Coordinates of C-alpha atoms and ligand atoms in Angstrom, one line a residue:
M1 CA 134.5 249.9 171.9
T2 CA 131.1 251.6 172.4
T3 CA 131.3 255.3 171.8
A4 CA 128.9 258.2 172.4
L5 CA 127.0 257.6 169.2
G6 CA 127.2 253.8 169.1
N7 CA 129.8 251.8 167.2
N8 CA 132.2 253.3 164.7
Q9 CA 131.1 256.9 164.9
G10 CA 133.9 258.3 166.9
V11 CA 133.8 259.9 170.3
E12 CA 134.3 263.4 171.7
V13 CA 136.4 263.3 174.9
N14 CA 136.2 266.3 177.2
F15 CA 139.6 266.9 178.8
D16 CA 139.0 269.0 181.9
G17 CA 141.7 271.1 183.5
L18 CA 142.4 269.9 187.1
I19 CA 142.1 273.1 189.2
G20 CA 145.5 273.8 190.7
P21 CA 146.4 274.6 194.4
T22 CA 146.9 278.3 193.8
H23 CA 143.3 279.1 192.7
N24 CA 142.8 282.7 193.7
Y25 CA 140.9 285.8 192.7
G26 CA 143.6 288.1 191.2
G27 CA 141.3 290.4 189.2
L28 CA 143.6 289.8 186.3
S29 CA 141.3 289.7 183.3
H30 CA 140.2 293.0 182.0
G31 CA 136.9 292.5 180.1
N32 CA 136.0 289.4 182.2
V33 CA 133.3 290.8 184.5
A34 CA 133.4 288.0 187.0
S35 CA 137.2 288.2 187.4
K36 CA 137.0 291.9 188.1
T37 CA 133.9 291.7 190.4
N38 CA 135.4 289.1 192.6
A39 CA 139.0 290.5 192.6
L40 CA 140.7 289.9 195.9
K41 CA 137.9 287.9 197.5
I42 CA 138.8 284.9 199.5
A43 CA 139.2 281.9 197.2
Y44 CA 138.7 278.3 198.3
P45 CA 141.2 276.2 196.3
K46 CA 140.3 272.8 197.8
L47 CA 136.6 273.4 197.2
A48 CA 137.3 274.6 193.7
A49 CA 139.3 271.5 192.8
L50 CA 136.7 269.2 194.3
Q51 CA 133.9 271.0 192.3
G52 CA 136.0 270.4 189.2
L53 CA 136.4 266.7 189.9
Q54 CA 132.7 266.4 190.7
K55 CA 131.8 267.8 187.4
M56 CA 134.2 265.3 185.7
Q57 CA 132.6 262.5 187.7
F58 CA 129.1 263.7 186.8
M59 CA 129.9 263.7 183.0
R60 CA 131.4 260.2 183.3
G61 CA 128.3 259.2 185.2
L62 CA 126.2 260.3 182.2
G63 CA 128.1 257.7 180.1
L64 CA 130.7 259.9 178.5
E65 CA 134.5 259.5 178.1
Q66 CA 136.3 262.0 180.3
G67 CA 139.9 263.0 180.2
I68 CA 142.0 265.2 182.5
L69 CA 144.8 267.7 182.0
L70 CA 147.2 268.6 184.8
P71 CA 147.7 272.0 186.4
Q72 CA 150.8 274.0 185.5
Q73 CA 153.6 274.9 187.8
R74 CA 152.6 277.9 189.8
P75 CA 154.2 280.0 191.1
H76 CA 155.9 280.2 187.7
L77 CA 159.4 281.1 188.8
P78 CA 160.9 280.7 185.3
T79 CA 158.9 283.8 184.3
L80 CA 160.2 285.7 187.3
R81 CA 163.7 284.7 186.6
A82 CA 163.3 285.8 183.0
L83 CA 162.2 289.2 184.4
G84 CA 165.5 289.6 186.2
F85 CA 164.8 288.2 189.7
N86 CA 167.4 285.7 191.0
G87 CA 168.5 283.6 193.9
S88 CA 166.7 280.7 195.6
D89 CA 162.9 280.2 195.1
E90 CA 162.4 281.7 198.5
Q91 CA 164.5 284.7 197.7
I92 CA 162.8 285.3 194.4
I93 CA 159.3 285.3 196.1
K94 CA 160.5 287.7 198.7
Q95 CA 162.1 290.1 196.2
V96 CA 159.0 290.1 194.0
S97 CA 156.7 290.7 196.9
N98 CA 158.8 293.7 198.0
A99 CA 159.7 295.2 194.6
A100 CA 156.9 294.2 192.2
P101 CA 154.0 292.6 194.1
E102 CA 151.7 293.0 191.1
L103 CA 153.8 290.3 189.4
L104 CA 153.0 287.7 192.1
A105 CA 149.4 287.2 191.1
Q106 CA 150.4 286.9 187.4
C107 CA 152.7 284.1 188.2
Y108 CA 150.5 282.4 190.7
S109 CA 147.2 282.2 188.7
A110 CA 145.7 278.7 188.3
S111 CA 144.3 279.8 185.0
S112 CA 145.4 276.7 183.1
M113 CA 142.3 275.1 184.6
W114 CA 140.3 276.7 181.7
S115 CA 141.4 274.1 179.2
A116 CA 139.0 275.5 176.5
N117 CA 141.8 278.0 176.1
A118 CA 144.6 275.5 176.0
A119 CA 144.6 274.9 172.3
T120 CA 142.5 274.7 169.1
V121 CA 141.9 271.0 168.1
C122 CA 141.0 269.8 164.7
P123 CA 139.7 266.2 164.2
S124 CA 141.5 264.0 161.7
A125 CA 138.4 263.8 159.5
D126 CA 138.7 267.5 158.6
A127 CA 142.5 267.6 158.0
S128 CA 143.9 266.8 154.6
D129 CA 146.7 264.7 156.2
S130 CA 144.1 262.8 158.4
K131 CA 145.9 263.7 161.6
V132 CA 144.4 265.2 164.8
H133 CA 145.9 268.7 164.9
F134 CA 146.6 270.7 168.1
T135 CA 147.8 274.3 168.2
A136 CA 148.5 275.6 171.7
A137 CA 146.9 279.0 172.2
N138 CA 149.4 281.8 172.8
L139 CA 146.9 283.7 175.1
S140 CA 148.8 286.8 174.3
S141 CA 146.0 289.2 175.4
M142 CA 146.4 288.5 179.1
C143 CA 149.8 288.5 180.9
H144 CA 149.0 285.7 183.4
R145 CA 147.7 283.5 180.6
S146 CA 150.5 284.2 178.1
I147 CA 152.9 282.1 180.1
E148 CA 150.8 279.0 179.7
H149 CA 151.5 277.8 176.1
S150 CA 154.9 276.2 176.3
S151 CA 153.8 274.0 179.3
T152 CA 150.5 273.3 177.5
S153 CA 152.3 272.1 174.4
R154 CA 154.5 269.9 176.5
L155 CA 151.5 268.4 178.3
L156 CA 149.5 267.8 175.1
K157 CA 152.4 266.0 173.6
K158 CA 152.4 263.6 176.6
V159 CA 148.7 263.0 176.3
F160 CA 148.5 262.7 172.5
D161 CA 151.7 261.0 171.4
G162 CA 152.3 259.1 168.2
E163 CA 151.6 259.0 164.5
H164 CA 147.9 260.1 164.8
F165 CA 148.6 263.4 166.3
S166 CA 150.2 266.6 164.9
H167 CA 151.3 269.3 167.4
H168 CA 151.9 272.9 166.5
D169 CA 153.6 275.5 168.7
A170 CA 151.6 278.5 169.7
L171 CA 151.4 281.3 167.1
P172 CA 153.9 284.1 167.4
S173 CA 153.1 286.0 170.5
G174 CA 151.9 289.6 170.6
A175 CA 148.7 291.3 169.6
H176 CA 148.7 290.5 165.9
F177 CA 148.2 286.8 166.3
A178 CA 146.5 286.8 169.6
D179 CA 144.8 283.4 170.0
E180 CA 142.5 282.1 172.7
G181 CA 142.1 278.5 171.5
A182 CA 139.0 276.4 171.3
A183 CA 136.9 278.9 173.2
N184 CA 136.6 280.7 169.9
H185 CA 136.0 277.6 167.7
N186 CA 133.0 275.5 166.9
R187 CA 132.5 272.4 164.7
F188 CA 129.5 270.9 163.1
T189 CA 129.2 267.4 161.9
A190 CA 127.0 264.4 161.7
A191 CA 129.4 262.0 163.6
Y192 CA 132.6 262.9 165.4
D193 CA 134.8 260.8 163.1
Q194 CA 133.3 262.2 159.9
A195 CA 134.1 265.4 158.0
G196 CA 132.6 268.6 159.5
L197 CA 132.4 272.3 159.1
Q198 CA 134.5 274.5 161.4
L199 CA 133.6 277.9 162.6
F200 CA 136.4 280.2 163.7
V201 CA 135.4 283.3 165.7
Y202 CA 137.6 286.4 165.9
G203 CA 137.1 289.8 167.5
R204 CA 139.1 292.1 165.3
Y205 CA 141.6 292.4 162.4
S206 CA 145.2 293.1 163.0
F207 CA 146.2 294.1 159.5
R208 CA 143.0 295.6 158.1
A209 CA 140.8 298.4 159.1
N210 CA 138.2 297.5 161.7
P211 CA 134.8 299.0 160.8
Q212 CA 133.4 297.4 164.0
R213 CA 135.5 296.9 167.0
S214 CA 134.8 296.6 170.8
Q215 CA 135.3 299.9 172.6
R216 CA 135.1 299.1 176.3
F217 CA 136.9 295.7 176.5
P218 CA 139.7 294.1 174.5
S219 CA 138.8 291.7 171.7
R220 CA 141.2 288.8 172.5
Q221 CA 141.2 286.9 169.2
S222 CA 142.6 288.2 165.9
F223 CA 141.3 287.2 162.5
E224 CA 144.9 286.5 161.5
A225 CA 145.3 284.0 164.3
S226 CA 142.1 282.1 163.3
Q227 CA 143.2 282.1 159.7
S228 CA 146.7 280.8 160.6
I229 CA 145.2 277.9 162.6
A230 CA 142.9 276.9 159.8
R231 CA 146.1 276.8 157.6
L232 CA 148.2 274.9 160.1
H233 CA 145.4 272.3 160.6
K234 CA 145.2 271.7 156.8
L235 CA 141.5 272.4 156.5
D236 CA 139.7 272.3 153.3
L237 CA 138.6 275.8 152.2
G238 CA 135.0 274.8 151.8
A239 CA 134.9 273.3 155.3
H240 CA 135.5 276.3 157.4
V241 CA 134.0 279.7 158.1
F242 CA 135.4 282.8 159.8
A243 CA 132.9 285.0 161.7
Q244 CA 133.4 288.2 163.7
Q245 CA 132.1 288.2 167.3
N246 CA 129.7 291.1 167.9
P247 CA 131.8 293.9 169.5
E248 CA 128.7 294.9 171.5
I249 CA 128.7 291.5 173.2
I250 CA 132.4 291.7 173.9
D251 CA 131.7 295.1 175.6
A252 CA 128.9 293.4 177.6
G253 CA 131.5 290.9 179.0
A254 CA 131.6 288.0 176.5
F255 CA 135.3 287.9 176.2
H256 CA 135.2 284.5 174.4
N257 CA 132.7 283.2 171.9
D258 CA 131.9 280.3 174.2
V259 CA 130.2 282.8 176.6
V260 CA 127.5 283.2 173.9
S261 CA 127.6 280.0 171.8
V262 CA 128.0 276.3 172.1
S263 CA 127.8 273.6 169.4
N264 CA 127.6 269.8 169.3
L265 CA 127.3 267.6 166.2
S266 CA 124.7 269.4 164.0
T267 CA 123.3 271.7 166.6
F268 CA 124.4 275.3 167.2
F269 CA 123.0 277.0 170.3
T270 CA 123.7 280.7 170.2
H271 CA 122.5 284.2 171.3
E272 CA 120.9 286.2 168.5
Q273 CA 123.5 289.0 169.1
A274 CA 126.6 286.8 169.2
F275 CA 127.9 287.7 165.7
V276 CA 128.3 290.6 163.3
D277 CA 126.0 290.0 160.3
Q278 CA 124.4 287.0 162.0
A279 CA 121.8 286.4 159.3
E280 CA 124.4 286.1 156.6
L281 CA 126.5 283.9 158.8
K282 CA 123.6 281.5 159.4
T283 CA 123.0 281.2 155.6
E284 CA 126.7 280.6 155.0
L285 CA 126.8 277.9 157.7
Q286 CA 123.7 276.2 156.3
T287 CA 125.0 276.3 152.7
K288 CA 128.4 275.0 153.5
F289 CA 127.1 272.3 155.9
R290 CA 124.7 271.1 153.3
A291 CA 127.6 270.7 150.9
I292 CA 129.5 268.5 153.4
R293 CA 126.6 266.7 154.9
P294 CA 123.6 266.7 152.5
D295 CA 121.9 264.1 154.7
T296 CA 121.9 266.1 157.9
E297 CA 120.3 269.3 158.8
L298 CA 122.0 272.0 160.8
D299 CA 119.8 273.0 163.7
I300 CA 120.6 276.6 164.7
I301 CA 118.9 277.5 168.0
E302 CA 119.1 281.3 168.4
V303 CA 118.1 282.7 171.8
P304 CA 116.4 286.1 171.3
T305 CA 117.5 289.1 173.4
S306 CA 113.8 289.5 174.4
A307 CA 114.1 286.2 176.2
V308 CA 117.7 286.5 177.5
S309 CA 119.4 289.9 177.6
L310 CA 123.1 290.2 177.0
S311 CA 123.7 290.9 180.7
D312 CA 121.7 287.8 181.7
A313 CA 123.6 285.7 179.1
V314 CA 126.9 286.9 180.6
S315 CA 126.0 286.6 184.3
S316 CA 124.2 283.2 184.0
Y317 CA 126.7 281.7 181.5
L318 CA 123.8 280.0 179.8
F319 CA 125.9 279.3 176.7
N320 CA 129.0 278.3 178.6
S321 CA 127.5 274.9 178.9
Q322 CA 128.3 271.5 177.6
L323 CA 126.0 270.2 174.9
V324 CA 126.5 266.5 174.8
Q325 CA 125.0 263.4 173.1
L326 CA 124.5 260.7 175.7
P327 CA 124.6 257.0 174.7
G328 CA 121.2 255.7 173.8
Q329 CA 119.4 259.0 173.9
E330 CA 117.7 260.5 171.0
K331 CA 118.1 264.2 172.0
M332 CA 121.1 266.0 173.4
T333 CA 121.7 267.1 177.0
L334 CA 122.7 270.6 178.0
V335 CA 124.9 270.7 181.1
L336 CA 124.8 274.2 182.6
P337 CA 126.3 276.1 185.6
T338 CA 123.9 276.4 188.5
E339 CA 124.0 280.2 187.9
S340 CA 121.7 279.6 184.9
R341 CA 119.1 277.9 187.1
D342 CA 119.3 280.8 189.5
N343 CA 118.6 283.4 186.8
R344 CA 114.9 283.9 186.4
S345 CA 114.7 284.7 182.7
V346 CA 117.3 282.1 181.8
A347 CA 115.5 279.4 183.9
A348 CA 112.2 280.3 182.1
Y349 CA 113.9 280.0 178.7
L350 CA 115.4 276.7 179.6
N351 CA 112.0 275.3 180.7
E352 CA 110.6 276.0 177.3
L353 CA 113.7 274.8 175.5
A354 CA 113.6 271.3 176.7
D355 CA 109.9 271.0 175.6
T356 CA 110.2 272.6 172.2
S357 CA 113.7 272.0 170.8
R358 CA 114.3 269.5 168.0
S359 CA 117.7 268.6 169.3
I360 CA 118.0 269.4 173.0
G361 CA 115.9 267.2 175.3
N362 CA 117.6 267.3 178.7
I363 CA 118.9 270.0 181.0
E364 CA 121.4 269.3 183.9
F365 CA 123.2 271.7 186.2
V366 CA 126.7 271.5 187.8
D367 CA 128.2 273.6 190.6
V368 CA 131.5 275.1 189.6
R369 CA 131.0 278.3 191.5
Q370 CA 134.6 278.8 192.5
S371 CA 135.7 278.8 188.8
M372 CA 132.6 280.7 187.8
Q373 CA 133.7 283.6 190.0
N374 CA 136.7 284.0 187.8
G375 CA 134.6 283.8 184.6
G376 CA 135.1 280.1 183.9
G377 CA 131.9 278.0 183.4
P378 CA 131.6 274.3 182.6
A379 CA 132.6 274.8 179.0
C380 CA 135.7 276.8 179.9
L381 CA 136.9 273.9 182.0
R382 CA 137.0 271.5 179.2
L383 CA 138.9 270.9 175.9
R384 CA 137.0 268.9 173.4
V385 CA 138.9 266.3 171.4
A386 CA 136.9 264.4 168.7
L387 CA 138.6 261.1 168.0
N388 CA 138.0 257.9 166.0
E389 CA 138.5 254.6 167.7
E390 CA 142.1 254.1 166.7
E391 CA 143.0 257.6 168.0
L392 CA 141.1 257.0 171.2
A393 CA 143.1 253.9 171.7
A394 CA 146.3 255.9 171.2
V395 CA 145.6 258.5 174.0
N396 CA 147.9 258.0 177.0
P397 CA 145.6 256.1 179.3
Q398 CA 147.0 258.0 182.4
F399 CA 144.9 261.0 181.3
M400 CA 141.6 259.1 180.9
L401 CA 139.5 259.2 184.0
T402 CA 138.6 256.1 185.8
N403 CA 136.9 255.6 189.1
S404 CA 140.2 254.8 190.8
R405 CA 141.9 257.8 189.3
L406 CA 139.1 260.0 190.6
K407 CA 139.4 258.6 194.0
E408 CA 143.2 259.2 194.0
L409 CA 142.8 262.7 192.8
N410 CA 140.1 263.6 195.4
A411 CA 142.4 262.3 198.1
W412 CA 145.4 264.2 196.6
V413 CA 143.4 267.4 196.7
E414 CA 142.3 266.8 200.3
R415 CA 145.9 266.1 201.3
H416 CA 147.6 269.1 199.7
Y417 CA 145.2 272.0 199.1
R418 CA 144.6 274.9 201.4
D419 CA 141.0 275.6 202.3
Q420 CA 141.4 279.4 201.7
L421 CA 143.7 281.7 199.8
I422 CA 143.9 285.5 199.7
A423 CA 146.3 287.8 197.9
E424 CA 148.7 288.2 200.9
D425 CA 149.2 284.4 201.0
L426 CA 151.0 284.6 197.6
A427 CA 154.0 286.3 199.3
D428 CA 154.5 283.4 201.6
P429 CA 157.3 281.1 200.2
Q430 CA 155.7 278.2 202.2
L431 CA 152.8 278.2 199.7
A432 CA 155.2 277.7 196.9
R433 CA 156.8 274.8 198.7
E434 CA 153.4 273.2 199.4
C435 CA 152.4 273.5 195.7
F436 CA 155.6 271.9 194.5
T437 CA 155.2 269.0 196.9
A438 CA 151.7 268.5 195.6
L439 CA 152.7 268.7 191.9
D440 CA 155.7 266.4 192.5
E441 CA 153.3 263.8 193.9
L442 CA 151.0 264.3 190.9
T443 CA 153.7 263.5 188.4
Q444 CA 154.3 260.3 190.3
L445 CA 150.6 259.4 190.2
F446 CA 150.7 260.0 186.4
E447 CA 154.1 258.4 185.9
L448 CA 155.3 261.5 184.2
G449 CA 158.9 261.6 185.5
S450 CA 160.4 265.1 185.8
F451 CA 157.7 267.2 184.1
Y452 CA 157.5 270.5 185.9
E453 CA 160.3 273.1 185.6
F454 CA 161.0 272.9 189.4
Q455 CA 161.8 269.2 188.9
R456 CA 164.5 269.8 186.4
Ligands
LIG501 O1 140.9 284.0 180.6 N1 139.8 284.0 183.9 C1 139.8 283.4 182.6 C2 138.5 282.7 182.3 C3 138.6 281.9 181.1 C4 137.3 281.4 180.7 N2 137.4 280.6 179.5 C5 136.5 280.5 178.5 N3 135.6 281.3 178.4 N4 136.7 279.5 177.7 C6 140.2 284.4 181.5 O2 139.7 285.5 181.6 C7 140.7 285.2 185.8 C8 141.9 285.1 186.7 C9 141.9 286.0 187.9 O3 141.4 287.1 187.8 O4 142.4 285.6 189.0 C10 140.9 284.5 184.5 O5 142.0 284.3 184.0

């Protein structure tokens, strides 16, 4: 099999979350500027899902392996039942819309589309037991996202089944071990199937004093969560680093590290204000990387605030891009949201970057505006999984995109999704029926049997 880097060097597969039929603007994420700014606007679920599929198709067209993860059951009636509502599905939706309408949006959010938050993944080359490790993220910081992890775990076990893969349940819920998954995790290596250095980014401590902590917006990832994941994934002590996200940048709206950093292989593209004690962090990364890969140099590209301000970084999602190595190309390609092209200072920076960078040679743009309006750029929509050839062969092929699967999914979206959705629509039991019909058909396409809670 030919992989991204040629033969026998492993491959990184991006697993994008298929955008579900209840995509709407609930204004649910405090600290996520786009989610709050666009709260209660008209959402276009069909367009959103088609944009997501187009991005996947675009990445495949570049010559990359592309995977897909299915949307979760929404409305999530099991959560509403757990909160004391009962009766038929229809009765529950009616009761909630009368008695506690604020709960409807929490249980209808299509937020599992942002699969960068589904889990933290550790490639087998870094784990002492040589397995690929997955820990579903508890997403404890946001109510609507905290209900994702058990379905996420179930799905990941369907996609990655067998001896090569080790699955861990989400960390204990609550603020102390709040975990947001791969959005706060980077890895540096020379080849995907070779040992690398992992960078875990946290926002605060739970059990120690916090000399620096965000004031305006919540810091969603705790140090103790990052530390637990490194333990669970059986990482070598010398092969991982913990770094604190700059509280100032969280307060500017960078609620995950992937809003201000992206990595691929031995390249790290980051804002100069992304981390606390950034100079020390860079030295630590260089030293530890050299110890693991003496033959490869770590290229840290730091974007200065004078070129791209914090607010431009957050509004353009410059760093929420996919940095990828295309087959046969010497330099990497940066795939950005169109919002980066539309931002004058970011566009000027990108023009220079492609000409001057040692590692990044190509710039591409994708339109994922429906997701962007909820704070989810190209990088949020994908979970990266680095695999060697044997592991790639063990992935459930249903979840690897092919032309025919893409065609099927586009037609499925066209058949089932509404063009528009507003908050009032969530109170209509008919919407729930439509969603369950669509999801039921999806499980048939993927030969999943009874997968969703409403099917059991
Ligand atoms: O968790 N937005 C998501 C966006 C996640 C982006 N992911 C990464 N950066 N990796 C969040 O804040 C908004 C939902 C709403 O308001 O309707 C939302 O959940």
